[in-house]
Each structure stands twice: as C-alpha cells, then as structure tokens.
C-alpha cells in the first residue's frame, strides 16, 4: 500500500528554503544582479572551505573544466586521461581545446580512476589527467599525483560530485592543480546553473579570471560594480563564463546550510545501507576509507542489481520503481556507448569491462536533504518489495 504523503519521490530536488528566497530577493532589490560583490563572497567562502588560494566563480563546472585545460596549455596533439564513467562534459571539454580524451577503465572497488589504470594508457602525448570523484567518493590522489608529478602531467579534478569530499583529511579542491566544482540544480550545493574553479597557482588564477570575462584586463569585473573606471583592454579572446550575483546569493545561502545538508545526506545513506545490507539482489556502493580521513560527499547513492538473483533486468527494475512513484537515474552511460566518442575516439562497447558491467546493473536512488526520512523509508520498502517479487 502506498502512503499518499510519499507517493511520488523525486530523484534529487534542491533544498530551497526561505533563506535562499530572501538572499536572492535582496540581490533583486539591490539593483545589482550580475557579477559583483556576492560572487566575490562566494568565491572566498568556497576557496576557504576547501583550502585553496583562489576560487573563480563560473556559470558551470563545464566552463571550469574548459578553462583549466586552457590554463594547462592543453591543445591539439595532446592527450588527457580520464574515466569512461562520467558525464559527457568531462570528455567534451577536452575535445573543446582540440585535445584527445584517452580513457582508462575504473577501479572495480572504488569506480574511480587509479594510478595503475592511468599509467597503462600514458603515451608521450599525455599532458593531463582528469579524475572524477565518482558520487563523492574520493579518488586515491597520492599515487595519482605522484605519477602525474613524475610524468609532468597537469591534474584537473572533476569535482562535480565532490564539494564536501575529503581525502586523508584534506578537502577536494586543494589536492590537484585545478579543481572544477558544479553548482547545477541537482548537485550538493545548487545555484541553478553554476560552478567554481579552485587552484593554488597564482599566475594561472589571474589569467583564468581574465579568460572567464571576455579576456578583459585584470580586475575588469570591478567596472561591473561601479568601483572601476570605463577603461579596459582585451588581452585574449576569452569567454563569457562568469557567475552572476543572483546565482552567488543563492549559493551563499546554500553554503550557510551546507554542513547540515551533508549531515542529512549521511543519515539517509545510513538508512539505505541498513535496509539493503546483505541483500542477495543488491550490491551496495563503495564507501570512503574513514580510517585514513576520507569523507564521502554522497552526491549519489548508487546500487547495482545482481542479475543472478533476479528475474528482471535493471531497465525493468527502474520501470517498476517508476510505477511505484520512485524517480531514479543512471550514472553514467559509459563513454563507449555514445556515438560522438565512438566516431571521434574509436571507442566501442566492450572497451571498459568494469565501467560497463557497473553501468548495466546500476540505479541511482533518490537522495537529497529536501526529501524526508519517510520518503527514504518508502524508497527502501519499494526497492525491497520489487526484489522480493522478482527473486530468482
Ligand atoms: C554535473 C557534472 C558535470 C557538469 O556540471 P555543470 O555545472 O552542469 O557544467 C561535470 N562532470 C560531472 C561528473 C558531473 O556530474
């Protein structure tokens, strides 16, 4: 029987409360809605939180990845190693600078890139590595950074899932050369559309700011706040990638409740683990190594069905959940399935056995601090009832 109060369970709704509405309203009333003081405040807040010297607020994580590759002088003739188990933006931004994405299959335990996996696909053309902290579970960065330093590679973290992820006590955002965060609507901190690039490279940070604002000379953004003068010079053909104060105000309100939101995620994840543990039809997601100071940000809670224990496949499982009002998703369709990468990179299904096996079995369940514990309980019940009804 389905409780009406929890009949429909959305996958990843943003938690927007009166604080967010008040913060955005304040900016609307201020008369300054584009790039300005709120954006600078959000940059300082996020950079401070992750322990990076520079934070550059942008309109997406995709923009952050693109700019990081430009700052790393990655271009035609270069190769960049990344994972097949990611969102298309990770690969597309490598293509945008004219370089070639080279994919290493993921580690079967963490579903992240490993130093050993990356090492196998290095060539003389390799210039960068883009690890993705899948679902918010930290990549084992020390061996990867050691390999990158040894080979002279730039490391850009795709941290779209990883605000709040820690590795050996250190926040993602200060571990790699560049780190790209996403504040897209479904992410752990949401500004609708938005992102941030963090780095400790001072000179690169200056150039990145210029590139994010048409290539206009240093501190050109001040002219937008009325503090600068009319004069500017265009140093490069840059991009229009900056964040707006409307989005930044939303981000600041979200940041004020970020720890509380993460705590709620952890509670819901514990409930999922408790409900599904030792179930023969469900394989639970990798967890972070807390003993060494790792923290999982739990952007996603992904289970993998075990086909040998069920009479239905993953696609049917998702359909059954949908019929019961549970919205789910799949993270991700591996790169080897997409026509563009088959065409451009010569990939084919079968190239990445670990990522592809996980893909065929995975379901991302609803997870958001906006959901209630009653909704999480309902997801547990409905998942378990489908398992029972279709037990092999
Ligand atoms: C969401 C996501 C992105 C893109 O983020 P945008 O802010 O929408 O550009 C990049 N990589 C991964 C792994 C993502 O999940």
mmCIF file of C-alpha atoms and ligand atoms in Angstrom:
data_model
loop_
_atom_site.group_PDB
_atom_site.id
_atom_site.type_symbol
_atom_site.label_atom_id
_atom_site.label_comp_id
_atom_site.label_asym_id
_atom_site.label_seq_id
_atom_site.Cartn_x
_atom_site.Cartn_y
_atom_site.Cartn_z
ATOM 1 C CA UNK A 1 0.000 0.000 0.000
ATOM 2 C CA UNK A 2 1.331 3.402 -0.941
ATOM 3 C CA UNK A 3 1.199 6.251 1.541
ATOM 4 C CA UNK A 4 -0.198 9.330 -0.237
ATOM 5 C CA UNK A 5 2.215 11.668 1.582
ATOM 6 C CA UNK A 6 5.141 9.904 -0.012
ATOM 7 C CA UNK A 7 3.561 8.623 -3.205
ATOM 8 C CA UNK A 8 5.895 10.449 -5.598
ATOM 9 C CA UNK A 9 9.561 10.603 -4.655
ATOM 10 C CA UNK A 10 11.685 12.907 -6.798
ATOM 11 C CA UNK A 11 15.273 11.911 -7.542
ATOM 12 C CA UNK A 12 17.324 14.910 -6.446
ATOM 13 C CA UNK A 13 15.260 18.006 -5.602
ATOM 14 C CA UNK A 14 17.194 21.096 -4.486
ATOM 15 C CA UNK A 15 16.573 22.231 -0.911
ATOM 16 C CA UNK A 16 15.431 25.815 -1.378
ATOM 17 C CA UNK A 17 14.034 27.490 1.728
ATOM 18 C CA UNK A 18 13.088 30.966 2.881
ATOM 19 C CA UNK A 19 16.793 31.809 3.399
ATOM 20 C CA UNK A 20 17.547 31.229 -0.278
ATOM 21 C CA UNK A 21 14.461 33.170 -1.361
ATOM 22 C CA UNK A 22 15.404 36.073 0.930
ATOM 23 C CA UNK A 23 19.011 36.098 -0.300
ATOM 24 C CA UNK A 24 18.002 36.229 -3.957
ATOM 25 C CA UNK A 25 15.310 38.811 -3.251
ATOM 26 C CA UNK A 26 17.884 41.017 -1.535
ATOM 27 C CA UNK A 27 20.035 40.952 -4.675
ATOM 28 C CA UNK A 28 16.995 41.695 -6.850
ATOM 29 C CA UNK A 29 16.208 44.725 -4.700
ATOM 30 C CA UNK A 30 19.831 45.883 -4.580
ATOM 31 C CA UNK A 31 19.830 46.907 -8.242
ATOM 32 C CA UNK A 32 22.983 44.813 -8.919
ATOM 33 C CA UNK A 33 22.083 41.381 -10.246
ATOM 34 C CA UNK A 34 25.115 40.404 -12.380
ATOM 35 C CA UNK A 35 28.783 39.873 -11.443
ATOM 36 C CA UNK A 36 29.588 41.731 -8.246
ATOM 37 C CA UNK A 37 30.125 41.504 -4.503
ATOM 38 C CA UNK A 38 28.047 38.335 -3.865
ATOM 39 C CA UNK A 39 30.097 36.444 -6.418
ATOM 40 C CA UNK A 40 33.323 37.552 -4.703
ATOM 41 C CA UNK A 41 31.884 36.487 -1.364
ATOM 42 C CA UNK A 42 31.002 33.020 -2.673
ATOM 43 C CA UNK A 43 34.496 32.654 -4.157
ATOM 44 C CA UNK A 44 36.053 33.435 -0.777
ATOM 45 C CA UNK A 45 33.670 31.087 1.048
ATOM 46 C CA UNK A 46 34.289 28.073 -1.190
ATOM 47 C CA UNK A 47 38.038 28.629 -1.578
ATOM 48 C CA UNK A 48 38.288 28.998 2.208
ATOM 49 C CA UNK A 49 36.284 25.840 2.806
ATOM 50 C CA UNK A 50 38.423 23.690 0.500
ATOM 51 C CA UNK A 51 41.696 25.339 1.485
ATOM 52 C CA UNK A 52 42.568 26.735 -1.951
ATOM 53 C CA UNK A 53 44.203 30.119 -2.522
ATOM 54 C CA UNK A 54 41.901 31.032 -5.402
ATOM 55 C CA UNK A 55 38.270 30.428 -6.246
ATOM 56 C CA UNK A 56 36.873 31.644 -9.545
ATOM 57 C CA UNK A 57 33.082 31.531 -9.740
ATOM 58 C CA UNK A 58 31.774 30.488 -13.138
ATOM 59 C CA UNK A 59 28.467 29.665 -14.768
ATOM 60 C CA UNK A 60 29.154 25.896 -14.827
ATOM 61 C CA UNK A 61 31.563 23.116 -13.997
ATOM 62 C CA UNK A 62 31.885 22.612 -17.726
ATOM 63 C CA UNK A 63 33.288 26.145 -18.042
ATOM 64 C CA UNK A 64 35.675 25.406 -15.158
ATOM 65 C CA UNK A 65 36.998 22.263 -16.866
ATOM 66 C CA UNK A 66 37.419 24.103 -20.173
ATOM 67 C CA UNK A 67 39.344 26.965 -18.549
ATOM 68 C CA UNK A 68 41.531 24.557 -16.565
ATOM 69 C CA UNK A 69 42.639 22.885 -19.800
ATOM 70 C CA UNK A 70 43.405 26.288 -21.342
ATOM 71 C CA UNK A 71 45.418 27.281 -18.263
ATOM 72 C CA UNK A 72 47.313 23.986 -18.562
ATOM 73 C CA UNK A 73 48.147 24.785 -22.202
ATOM 74 C CA UNK A 74 46.453 21.624 -23.333
ATOM 75 C CA UNK A 75 45.615 21.709 -27.024
ATOM 76 C CA UNK A 76 45.834 19.915 -30.368
ATOM 77 C CA UNK A 77 48.195 16.942 -30.326
ATOM 78 C CA UNK A 78 47.841 16.447 -26.569
ATOM 79 C CA UNK A 79 46.153 13.585 -24.765
ATOM 80 C CA UNK A 80 44.268 13.799 -21.488
ATOM 81 C CA UNK A 81 43.448 10.697 -19.471
ATOM 82 C CA UNK A 82 40.042 10.423 -17.850
ATOM 83 C CA UNK A 83 37.341 7.919 -16.903
ATOM 84 C CA UNK A 84 34.627 6.406 -19.094
ATOM 85 C CA UNK A 85 32.223 6.512 -16.126
ATOM 86 C CA UNK A 86 31.434 10.218 -16.152
ATOM 87 C CA UNK A 87 29.196 12.922 -17.549
ATOM 88 C CA UNK A 88 29.874 13.995 -21.135
ATOM 89 C CA UNK A 89 31.223 17.409 -20.021
ATOM 90 C CA UNK A 90 34.396 15.728 -18.752
ATOM 91 C CA UNK A 91 35.232 14.461 -22.253
ATOM 92 C CA UNK A 92 33.699 17.302 -24.255
ATOM 93 C CA UNK A 93 35.854 19.974 -22.604
ATOM 94 C CA UNK A 94 38.989 18.024 -23.583
ATOM 95 C CA UNK A 95 37.701 17.971 -27.164
ATOM 96 C CA UNK A 96 36.862 21.702 -26.958
ATOM 97 C CA UNK A 97 40.575 22.575 -26.619
ATOM 98 C CA UNK A 98 41.442 20.263 -29.527
ATOM 99 C CA UNK A 99 42.994 17.531 -27.369
ATOM 100 C CA UNK A 100 42.150 13.839 -27.263
ATOM 101 C CA UNK A 101 40.469 12.176 -24.282
ATOM 102 C CA UNK A 102 42.105 8.806 -23.534
ATOM 103 C CA UNK A 103 40.087 6.642 -21.195
ATOM 104 C CA UNK A 104 41.288 4.263 -18.505
ATOM 105 C CA UNK A 105 38.777 1.803 -17.078
ATOM 106 C CA UNK A 106 37.832 2.415 -13.452
ATOM 107 C CA UNK A 107 38.965 0.525 -10.392
ATOM 108 C CA UNK A 108 36.387 -2.215 -9.596
ATOM 109 C CA UNK A 109 36.218 -1.303 -5.905
ATOM 110 C CA UNK A 110 36.029 2.496 -5.968
ATOM 111 C CA UNK A 111 34.750 3.016 -9.544
ATOM 112 C CA UNK A 112 37.350 5.802 -9.726
ATOM 113 C CA UNK A 113 40.478 6.138 -11.830
ATOM 114 C CA UNK A 114 43.531 4.544 -10.231
ATOM 115 C CA UNK A 115 47.183 5.449 -10.734
ATOM 116 C CA UNK A 116 47.816 1.949 -12.136
ATOM 117 C CA UNK A 117 44.954 2.296 -14.602
ATOM 118 C CA UNK A 118 46.158 5.709 -15.734
ATOM 119 C CA UNK A 119 49.757 4.546 -16.082
ATOM 120 C CA UNK A 120 48.708 1.838 -18.551
ATOM 121 C CA UNK A 121 47.338 4.338 -21.063
ATOM 122 C CA UNK A 122 50.066 7.011 -20.849
ATOM 123 C CA UNK A 123 51.865 7.923 -24.066
ATOM 124 C CA UNK A 124 54.442 10.584 -24.972
ATOM 125 C CA UNK A 125 51.489 12.817 -25.857
ATOM 126 C CA UNK A 126 49.777 12.630 -22.452
ATOM 127 C CA UNK A 127 49.626 16.080 -20.882
ATOM 128 C CA UNK A 128 46.881 15.884 -18.295
ATOM 129 C CA UNK A 129 44.666 13.708 -16.123
ATOM 130 C CA UNK A 130 41.062 14.417 -15.132
ATOM 131 C CA UNK A 131 39.949 12.205 -12.238
ATOM 132 C CA UNK A 132 36.271 12.261 -11.275
ATOM 133 C CA UNK A 133 35.406 11.678 -7.612
ATOM 134 C CA UNK A 134 32.528 9.421 -8.540
ATOM 135 C CA UNK A 135 29.391 10.009 -6.433
ATOM 136 C CA UNK A 136 31.529 11.991 -3.973
ATOM 137 C CA UNK A 137 33.881 9.133 -3.076
ATOM 138 C CA UNK A 138 37.469 10.440 -3.130
ATOM 139 C CA UNK A 139 39.932 9.234 -5.738
ATOM 140 C CA UNK A 140 43.119 7.794 -4.218
ATOM 141 C CA UNK A 141 45.007 11.001 -5.002
ATOM 142 C CA UNK A 142 48.501 10.444 -3.541
ATOM 143 C CA UNK A 143 49.633 7.778 -6.029
ATOM 144 C CA UNK A 144 47.904 9.636 -8.861
ATOM 145 C CA UNK A 145 49.586 12.951 -8.020
ATOM 146 C CA UNK A 146 52.947 11.185 -7.611
ATOM 147 C CA UNK A 147 52.561 9.648 -11.073
ATOM 148 C CA UNK A 148 51.480 12.999 -12.536
ATOM 149 C CA UNK A 149 54.444 14.849 -10.985
ATOM 150 C CA UNK A 150 56.829 12.161 -12.209
ATOM 151 C CA UNK A 151 55.499 12.438 -15.771
ATOM 152 C CA UNK A 152 54.927 16.210 -15.779
ATOM 153 C CA UNK A 153 51.142 15.981 -16.165
ATOM 154 C CA UNK A 154 48.588 18.552 -15.035
ATOM 155 C CA UNK A 155 45.811 17.158 -12.847
ATOM 156 C CA UNK A 156 42.355 18.741 -13.030
ATOM 157 C CA UNK A 157 39.842 17.283 -10.609
ATOM 158 C CA UNK A 158 36.307 16.966 -11.914
ATOM 159 C CA UNK A 159 34.739 17.600 -8.524
ATOM 160 C CA UNK A 160 31.167 17.995 -9.742
ATOM 161 C CA UNK A 161 30.168 15.431 -7.093
ATOM 162 C CA UNK A 162 32.809 16.347 -4.569
ATOM 163 C CA UNK A 163 32.109 19.522 -2.633
ATOM 164 C CA UNK A 164 32.429 18.109 0.882
ATOM 165 C CA UNK A 165 34.689 15.216 -0.191
ATOM 166 C CA UNK A 166 37.899 14.808 1.808
ATOM 167 C CA UNK A 167 40.948 12.668 1.113
ATOM 168 C CA UNK A 168 43.219 11.861 4.056
ATOM 169 C CA UNK A 169 41.768 14.830 5.920
ATOM 170 C CA UNK A 170 42.275 17.277 3.046
ATOM 171 C CA UNK A 171 39.380 18.710 1.059
ATOM 172 C CA UNK A 172 38.976 18.046 -2.639
ATOM 173 C CA UNK A 173 39.602 21.497 -4.111
ATOM 174 C CA UNK A 174 43.176 21.820 -2.891
ATOM 175 C CA UNK A 175 44.619 18.446 -3.967
ATOM 176 C CA UNK A 176 45.044 18.823 -7.736
ATOM 177 C CA UNK A 177 46.408 21.632 -9.917
ATOM 178 C CA UNK A 178 42.861 22.710 -10.730
ATOM 179 C CA UNK A 179 39.514 21.621 -9.350
ATOM 180 C CA UNK A 180 36.167 22.104 -11.066
ATOM 181 C CA UNK A 181 33.006 22.155 -8.931
ATOM 182 C CA UNK A 182 29.413 22.144 -10.169
ATOM 183 C CA UNK A 183 26.531 24.001 -8.546
ATOM 184 C CA UNK A 184 23.995 22.677 -11.043
ATOM 185 C CA UNK A 185 20.456 22.242 -9.697
ATOM 186 C CA UNK A 186 20.889 18.576 -8.718
ATOM 187 C CA UNK A 187 24.305 18.897 -7.050
ATOM 188 C CA UNK A 188 25.000 19.014 -3.303
ATOM 189 C CA UNK A 189 25.188 22.811 -3.382
ATOM 190 C CA UNK A 190 22.930 24.319 -6.015
ATOM 191 C CA UNK A 191 22.813 27.744 -7.651
ATOM 192 C CA UNK A 192 20.601 26.598 -10.544
ATOM 193 C CA UNK A 193 23.459 26.795 -13.009
ATOM 194 C CA UNK A 194 26.935 27.493 -11.675
ATOM 195 C CA UNK A 195 30.379 26.235 -10.906
ATOM 196 C CA UNK A 196 33.745 27.146 -9.471
ATOM 197 C CA UNK A 197 37.362 26.598 -10.344
ATOM 198 C CA UNK A 198 39.810 26.437 -7.443
ATOM 199 C CA UNK A 199 43.596 26.467 -7.681
ATOM 200 C CA UNK A 200 46.754 27.322 -5.787
ATOM 201 C CA UNK A 201 48.567 28.532 -8.913
ATOM 202 C CA UNK A 202 48.667 32.333 -8.501
ATOM 203 C CA UNK A 203 49.620 33.312 -12.039
ATOM 204 C CA UNK A 204 47.170 30.906 -13.608
ATOM 205 C CA UNK A 205 44.410 32.259 -11.376
ATOM 206 C CA UNK A 206 44.945 35.757 -12.767
ATOM 207 C CA UNK A 207 44.787 34.501 -16.327
ATOM 208 C CA UNK A 208 41.737 32.362 -15.578
ATOM 209 C CA UNK A 209 39.841 35.390 -14.301
ATOM 210 C CA UNK A 210 40.703 37.251 -17.470
ATOM 211 C CA UNK A 211 39.635 34.289 -19.619
ATOM 212 C CA UNK A 212 36.349 33.973 -17.747
ATOM 213 C CA UNK A 213 35.395 37.544 -18.596
ATOM 214 C CA UNK A 214 35.975 38.008 -22.349
ATOM 215 C CA UNK A 215 39.754 38.256 -21.895
ATOM 216 C CA UNK A 216 39.350 41.751 -20.447
ATOM 217 C CA UNK A 217 42.257 43.124 -18.418
ATOM 218 C CA UNK A 218 42.772 42.284 -14.785
ATOM 219 C CA UNK A 219 40.077 43.324 -12.334
ATOM 220 C CA UNK A 220 37.799 44.298 -15.174
ATOM 221 C CA UNK A 221 34.991 42.893 -13.074
ATOM 222 C CA UNK A 222 35.267 45.955 -10.854
ATOM 223 C CA UNK A 223 33.852 48.106 -13.594
ATOM 224 C CA UNK A 224 30.724 45.995 -13.286
ATOM 225 C CA UNK A 225 30.289 47.004 -9.673
ATOM 226 C CA UNK A 226 30.784 50.695 -10.349
ATOM 227 C CA UNK A 227 34.119 50.650 -8.493
ATOM 228 C CA UNK A 228 36.314 50.630 -11.607
ATOM 229 C CA UNK A 229 36.736 53.002 -14.474
ATOM 230 C CA UNK A 230 35.462 52.853 -18.052
ATOM 231 C CA UNK A 231 38.857 51.760 -19.352
ATOM 232 C CA UNK A 232 39.817 48.162 -20.089
ATOM 233 C CA UNK A 233 41.966 46.246 -22.528
ATOM 234 C CA UNK A 234 41.197 42.889 -24.113
ATOM 235 C CA UNK A 235 44.207 40.633 -23.661
ATOM 236 C CA UNK A 236 42.875 37.405 -25.192
ATOM 237 C CA UNK A 237 39.774 36.156 -26.968
ATOM 238 C CA UNK A 238 38.197 34.977 -23.725
ATOM 239 C CA UNK A 239 34.832 33.566 -22.775
ATOM 240 C CA UNK A 240 31.699 34.746 -21.001
ATOM 241 C CA UNK A 241 31.877 32.228 -18.202
ATOM 242 C CA UNK A 242 31.436 34.325 -15.056
ATOM 243 C CA UNK A 243 28.791 33.771 -12.406
ATOM 244 C CA UNK A 244 26.081 36.341 -11.636
ATOM 245 C CA UNK A 245 25.313 37.749 -8.171
ATOM 246 C CA UNK A 246 21.789 36.304 -8.344
ATOM 247 C CA UNK A 247 23.255 32.809 -8.501
ATOM 248 C CA UNK A 248 26.008 33.619 -5.986
ATOM 249 C CA UNK A 249 23.465 34.825 -3.412
ATOM 250 C CA UNK A 250 21.655 31.520 -3.773
ATOM 251 C CA UNK A 251 24.993 29.754 -3.381
ATOM 252 C CA UNK A 252 25.859 31.679 -0.214
ATOM 253 C CA UNK A 253 22.527 30.768 1.365
ATOM 254 C CA UNK A 254 23.121 27.129 0.397
ATOM 255 C CA UNK A 255 26.663 27.275 1.754
ATOM 256 C CA UNK A 256 25.375 28.512 5.121
ATOM 257 C CA UNK A 257 23.422 25.261 5.476
ATOM 258 C CA UNK A 258 25.891 23.027 3.643
ATOM 259 C CA UNK A 259 27.102 21.081 6.697
ATOM 260 C CA UNK A 260 23.514 20.478 7.809
ATOM 261 C CA UNK A 261 22.558 19.291 4.325
ATOM 262 C CA UNK A 262 25.543 16.920 4.228
ATOM 263 C CA UNK A 263 24.566 15.555 7.638
ATOM 264 C CA UNK A 264 21.074 14.796 6.320
ATOM 265 C CA UNK A 265 22.551 13.029 3.295
ATOM 266 C CA UNK A 266 24.692 10.878 5.608
ATOM 267 C CA UNK A 267 21.629 9.939 7.677
ATOM 268 C CA UNK A 268 19.700 8.878 4.581
ATOM 269 C CA UNK A 269 22.657 6.930 3.251
ATOM 270 C CA UNK A 270 22.976 5.067 6.585
ATOM 271 C CA UNK A 271 19.312 4.165 6.299
ATOM 272 C CA UNK A 272 19.835 2.810 2.783
ATOM 273 C CA UNK A 273 22.826 0.757 3.937
ATOM 274 C CA UNK A 274 20.873 -0.650 6.854
ATOM 275 C CA UNK A 275 17.870 -1.542 4.668
ATOM 276 C CA UNK A 276 19.852 -3.177 1.857
ATOM 277 C CA UNK A 277 22.837 -4.724 3.610
ATOM 278 C CA UNK A 278 23.442 -8.399 2.873
ATOM 279 C CA UNK A 279 20.577 -8.454 0.378
ATOM 280 C CA UNK A 280 21.403 -11.071 -2.274
ATOM 281 C CA UNK A 281 19.987 -8.961 -5.127
ATOM 282 C CA UNK A 282 21.696 -5.661 -4.317
ATOM 283 C CA UNK A 283 25.330 -4.653 -4.376
ATOM 284 C CA UNK A 284 25.953 -1.565 -2.268
ATOM 285 C CA UNK A 285 28.121 1.362 -3.385
ATOM 286 C CA UNK A 286 31.780 1.785 -2.454
ATOM 287 C CA UNK A 287 32.353 3.698 0.778
ATOM 288 C CA UNK A 288 35.151 6.061 1.769
ATOM 289 C CA UNK A 289 38.097 4.916 3.890
ATOM 290 C CA UNK A 290 37.188 6.867 7.012
ATOM 291 C CA UNK A 291 40.098 5.445 8.992
ATOM 292 C CA UNK A 292 42.534 7.438 6.868
ATOM 293 C CA UNK A 293 40.472 10.632 6.988
ATOM 294 C CA UNK A 294 38.428 10.210 3.818
ATOM 295 C CA UNK A 295 34.929 11.690 3.685
ATOM 296 C CA UNK A 296 32.358 10.687 1.050
ATOM 297 C CA UNK A 297 30.158 13.619 -0.011
ATOM 298 C CA UNK A 298 27.303 11.290 -1.061
ATOM 299 C CA UNK A 299 26.179 13.227 -4.076
ATOM 300 C CA UNK A 300 24.733 9.937 -5.324
ATOM 301 C CA UNK A 301 23.568 6.698 -3.778
ATOM 302 C CA UNK A 302 24.013 4.046 -6.447
ATOM 303 C CA UNK A 303 23.121 0.378 -6.050
ATOM 304 C CA UNK A 304 23.905 -2.354 -8.551
ATOM 305 C CA UNK A 305 21.395 -5.150 -9.040
ATOM 306 C CA UNK A 306 22.715 -8.707 -9.196
ATOM 307 C CA UNK A 307 21.152 -10.331 -12.285
ATOM 308 C CA UNK A 308 21.778 -13.840 -10.930
ATOM 309 C CA UNK A 309 19.411 -13.129 -8.021
ATOM 310 C CA UNK A 310 16.569 -11.526 -10.005
ATOM 311 C CA UNK A 311 14.220 -12.490 -12.840
ATOM 312 C CA UNK A 312 14.126 -8.889 -14.120
ATOM 313 C CA UNK A 313 16.926 -6.747 -15.515
ATOM 314 C CA UNK A 314 17.981 -3.262 -14.441
ATOM 315 C CA UNK A 315 15.815 -1.476 -17.019
ATOM 316 C CA UNK A 316 12.697 -3.312 -15.811
ATOM 317 C CA UNK A 317 13.689 -2.642 -12.199
ATOM 318 C CA UNK A 318 13.747 1.092 -12.995
ATOM 319 C CA UNK A 319 10.341 0.808 -14.715
ATOM 320 C CA UNK A 320 8.871 -0.945 -11.658
ATOM 321 C CA UNK A 321 10.244 1.760 -9.363
ATOM 322 C CA UNK A 322 8.747 4.413 -11.613
ATOM 323 C CA UNK A 323 5.347 2.681 -11.432
ATOM 324 C CA UNK A 324 5.644 2.875 -7.650
ATOM 325 C CA UNK A 325 6.443 6.605 -7.820
ATOM 326 C CA UNK A 326 10.206 6.394 -7.250
ATOM 327 C CA UNK A 327 12.289 8.507 -9.615
ATOM 328 C CA UNK A 328 15.766 7.188 -10.290
ATOM 329 C CA UNK A 329 18.666 7.845 -12.612
ATOM 330 C CA UNK A 330 21.741 6.100 -14.021
ATOM 331 C CA UNK A 331 25.268 7.488 -13.532
ATOM 332 C CA UNK A 332 26.598 7.118 -16.109
ATOM 333 C CA UNK A 333 26.149 5.698 -19.584
ATOM 334 C CA UNK A 334 29.855 4.981 -20.240
ATOM 335 C CA UNK A 335 31.602 6.962 -22.956
ATOM 336 C CA UNK A 336 31.925 3.840 -25.111
ATOM 337 C CA UNK A 337 28.134 3.861 -25.713
ATOM 338 C CA UNK A 338 27.934 7.393 -27.154
ATOM 339 C CA UNK A 339 28.082 7.934 -30.936
ATOM 340 C CA UNK A 340 30.347 11.002 -30.714
ATOM 341 C CA UNK A 341 33.100 9.165 -28.811
ATOM 342 C CA UNK A 342 32.727 6.049 -30.940
ATOM 343 C CA UNK A 343 33.227 8.234 -34.003
ATOM 344 C CA UNK A 344 35.914 10.586 -32.709
ATOM 345 C CA UNK A 345 37.868 8.276 -30.414
ATOM 346 C CA UNK A 346 37.160 4.895 -31.988
ATOM 347 C CA UNK A 347 35.571 3.595 -28.785
ATOM 348 C CA UNK A 348 33.254 0.590 -28.793
ATOM 349 C CA UNK A 349 31.130 -1.170 -26.231
ATOM 350 C CA UNK A 350 33.381 -3.761 -24.615
ATOM 351 C CA UNK A 351 36.355 -1.420 -24.188
ATOM 352 C CA UNK A 352 35.762 -0.805 -20.462
ATOM 353 C CA UNK A 353 34.547 -4.017 -18.795
ATOM 354 C CA UNK A 354 34.423 -2.633 -15.249
ATOM 355 C CA UNK A 355 32.583 0.598 -16.058
ATOM 356 C CA UNK A 356 30.241 -1.178 -18.485
ATOM 357 C CA UNK A 357 29.358 -4.025 -16.116
ATOM 358 C CA UNK A 358 28.526 -1.481 -13.405
ATOM 359 C CA UNK A 359 26.523 0.586 -15.877
ATOM 360 C CA UNK A 360 24.328 -2.350 -16.883
ATOM 361 C CA UNK A 361 23.441 -3.020 -13.248
ATOM 362 C CA UNK A 362 23.329 0.435 -11.652
ATOM 363 C CA UNK A 363 20.443 2.509 -10.342
ATOM 364 C CA UNK A 364 20.893 5.830 -8.545
ATOM 365 C CA UNK A 365 18.215 6.108 -5.855
ATOM 366 C CA UNK A 366 16.613 9.339 -4.627
ATOM 367 C CA UNK A 367 18.921 11.301 -2.345
ATOM 368 C CA UNK A 368 18.575 14.911 -1.264
ATOM 369 C CA UNK A 369 18.251 16.796 2.016
ATOM 370 C CA UNK A 370 14.945 18.074 0.632
ATOM 371 C CA UNK A 371 13.484 14.577 0.933
ATOM 372 C CA UNK A 372 12.056 13.390 4.242
ATOM 373 C CA UNK A 373 13.039 10.271 6.164
ATOM 374 C CA UNK A 374 9.530 8.976 5.393
ATOM 375 C CA UNK A 375 10.307 9.251 1.687
ATOM 376 C CA UNK A 376 13.633 7.444 2.148
ATOM 377 C CA UNK A 377 11.800 4.715 4.091
ATOM 378 C CA UNK A 378 9.319 4.428 1.228
ATOM 379 C CA UNK A 379 12.164 4.023 -1.274
ATOM 380 C CA UNK A 380 13.643 1.235 0.885
ATOM 381 C CA UNK A 381 10.295 -0.553 1.089
ATOM 382 C CA UNK A 382 9.582 -0.291 -2.625
ATOM 383 C CA UNK A 383 13.059 -1.417 -3.673
ATOM 384 C CA UNK A 384 12.841 -4.414 -1.328
ATOM 385 C CA UNK A 385 9.325 -5.305 -2.484
ATOM 386 C CA UNK A 386 10.457 -5.382 -6.126
ATOM 387 C CA UNK A 387 13.414 -7.584 -5.143
ATOM 388 C CA UNK A 388 11.079 -9.982 -3.329
ATOM 389 C CA UNK A 389 8.540 -10.137 -6.119
ATOM 390 C CA UNK A 390 11.165 -10.900 -8.732
ATOM 391 C CA UNK A 391 13.524 -13.101 -6.783
ATOM 392 C CA UNK A 392 15.086 -15.856 -8.848
HETATM 393 C C1 LIG B 1 27.198 17.607 -13.394
HETATM 394 C C2 LIG B 1 28.528 17.150 -13.868
HETATM 395 C C3 LIG B 1 29.356 17.970 -14.667
HETATM 396 C C4 LIG B 1 28.871 19.243 -15.298
HETATM 397 O O1 LIG B 1 28.458 20.225 -14.421
HETATM 398 P P1 LIG B 1 27.798 21.573 -14.989
HETATM 399 O O2 LIG B 1 27.895 22.510 -13.828
HETATM 400 O O3 LIG B 1 26.396 21.252 -15.355
HETATM 401 O O4 LIG B 1 28.602 22.026 -16.149
HETATM 402 C C5 LIG B 1 30.640 17.547 -14.960
HETATM 403 N N1 LIG B 1 31.090 16.361 -14.521
HETATM 404 C C6 LIG B 1 30.328 15.527 -13.779
HETATM 405 C C7 LIG B 1 30.923 14.245 -13.305
HETATM 406 C C8 LIG B 1 29.017 15.894 -13.453
HETATM 407 O O5 LIG B 1 28.247 15.047 -12.744
#
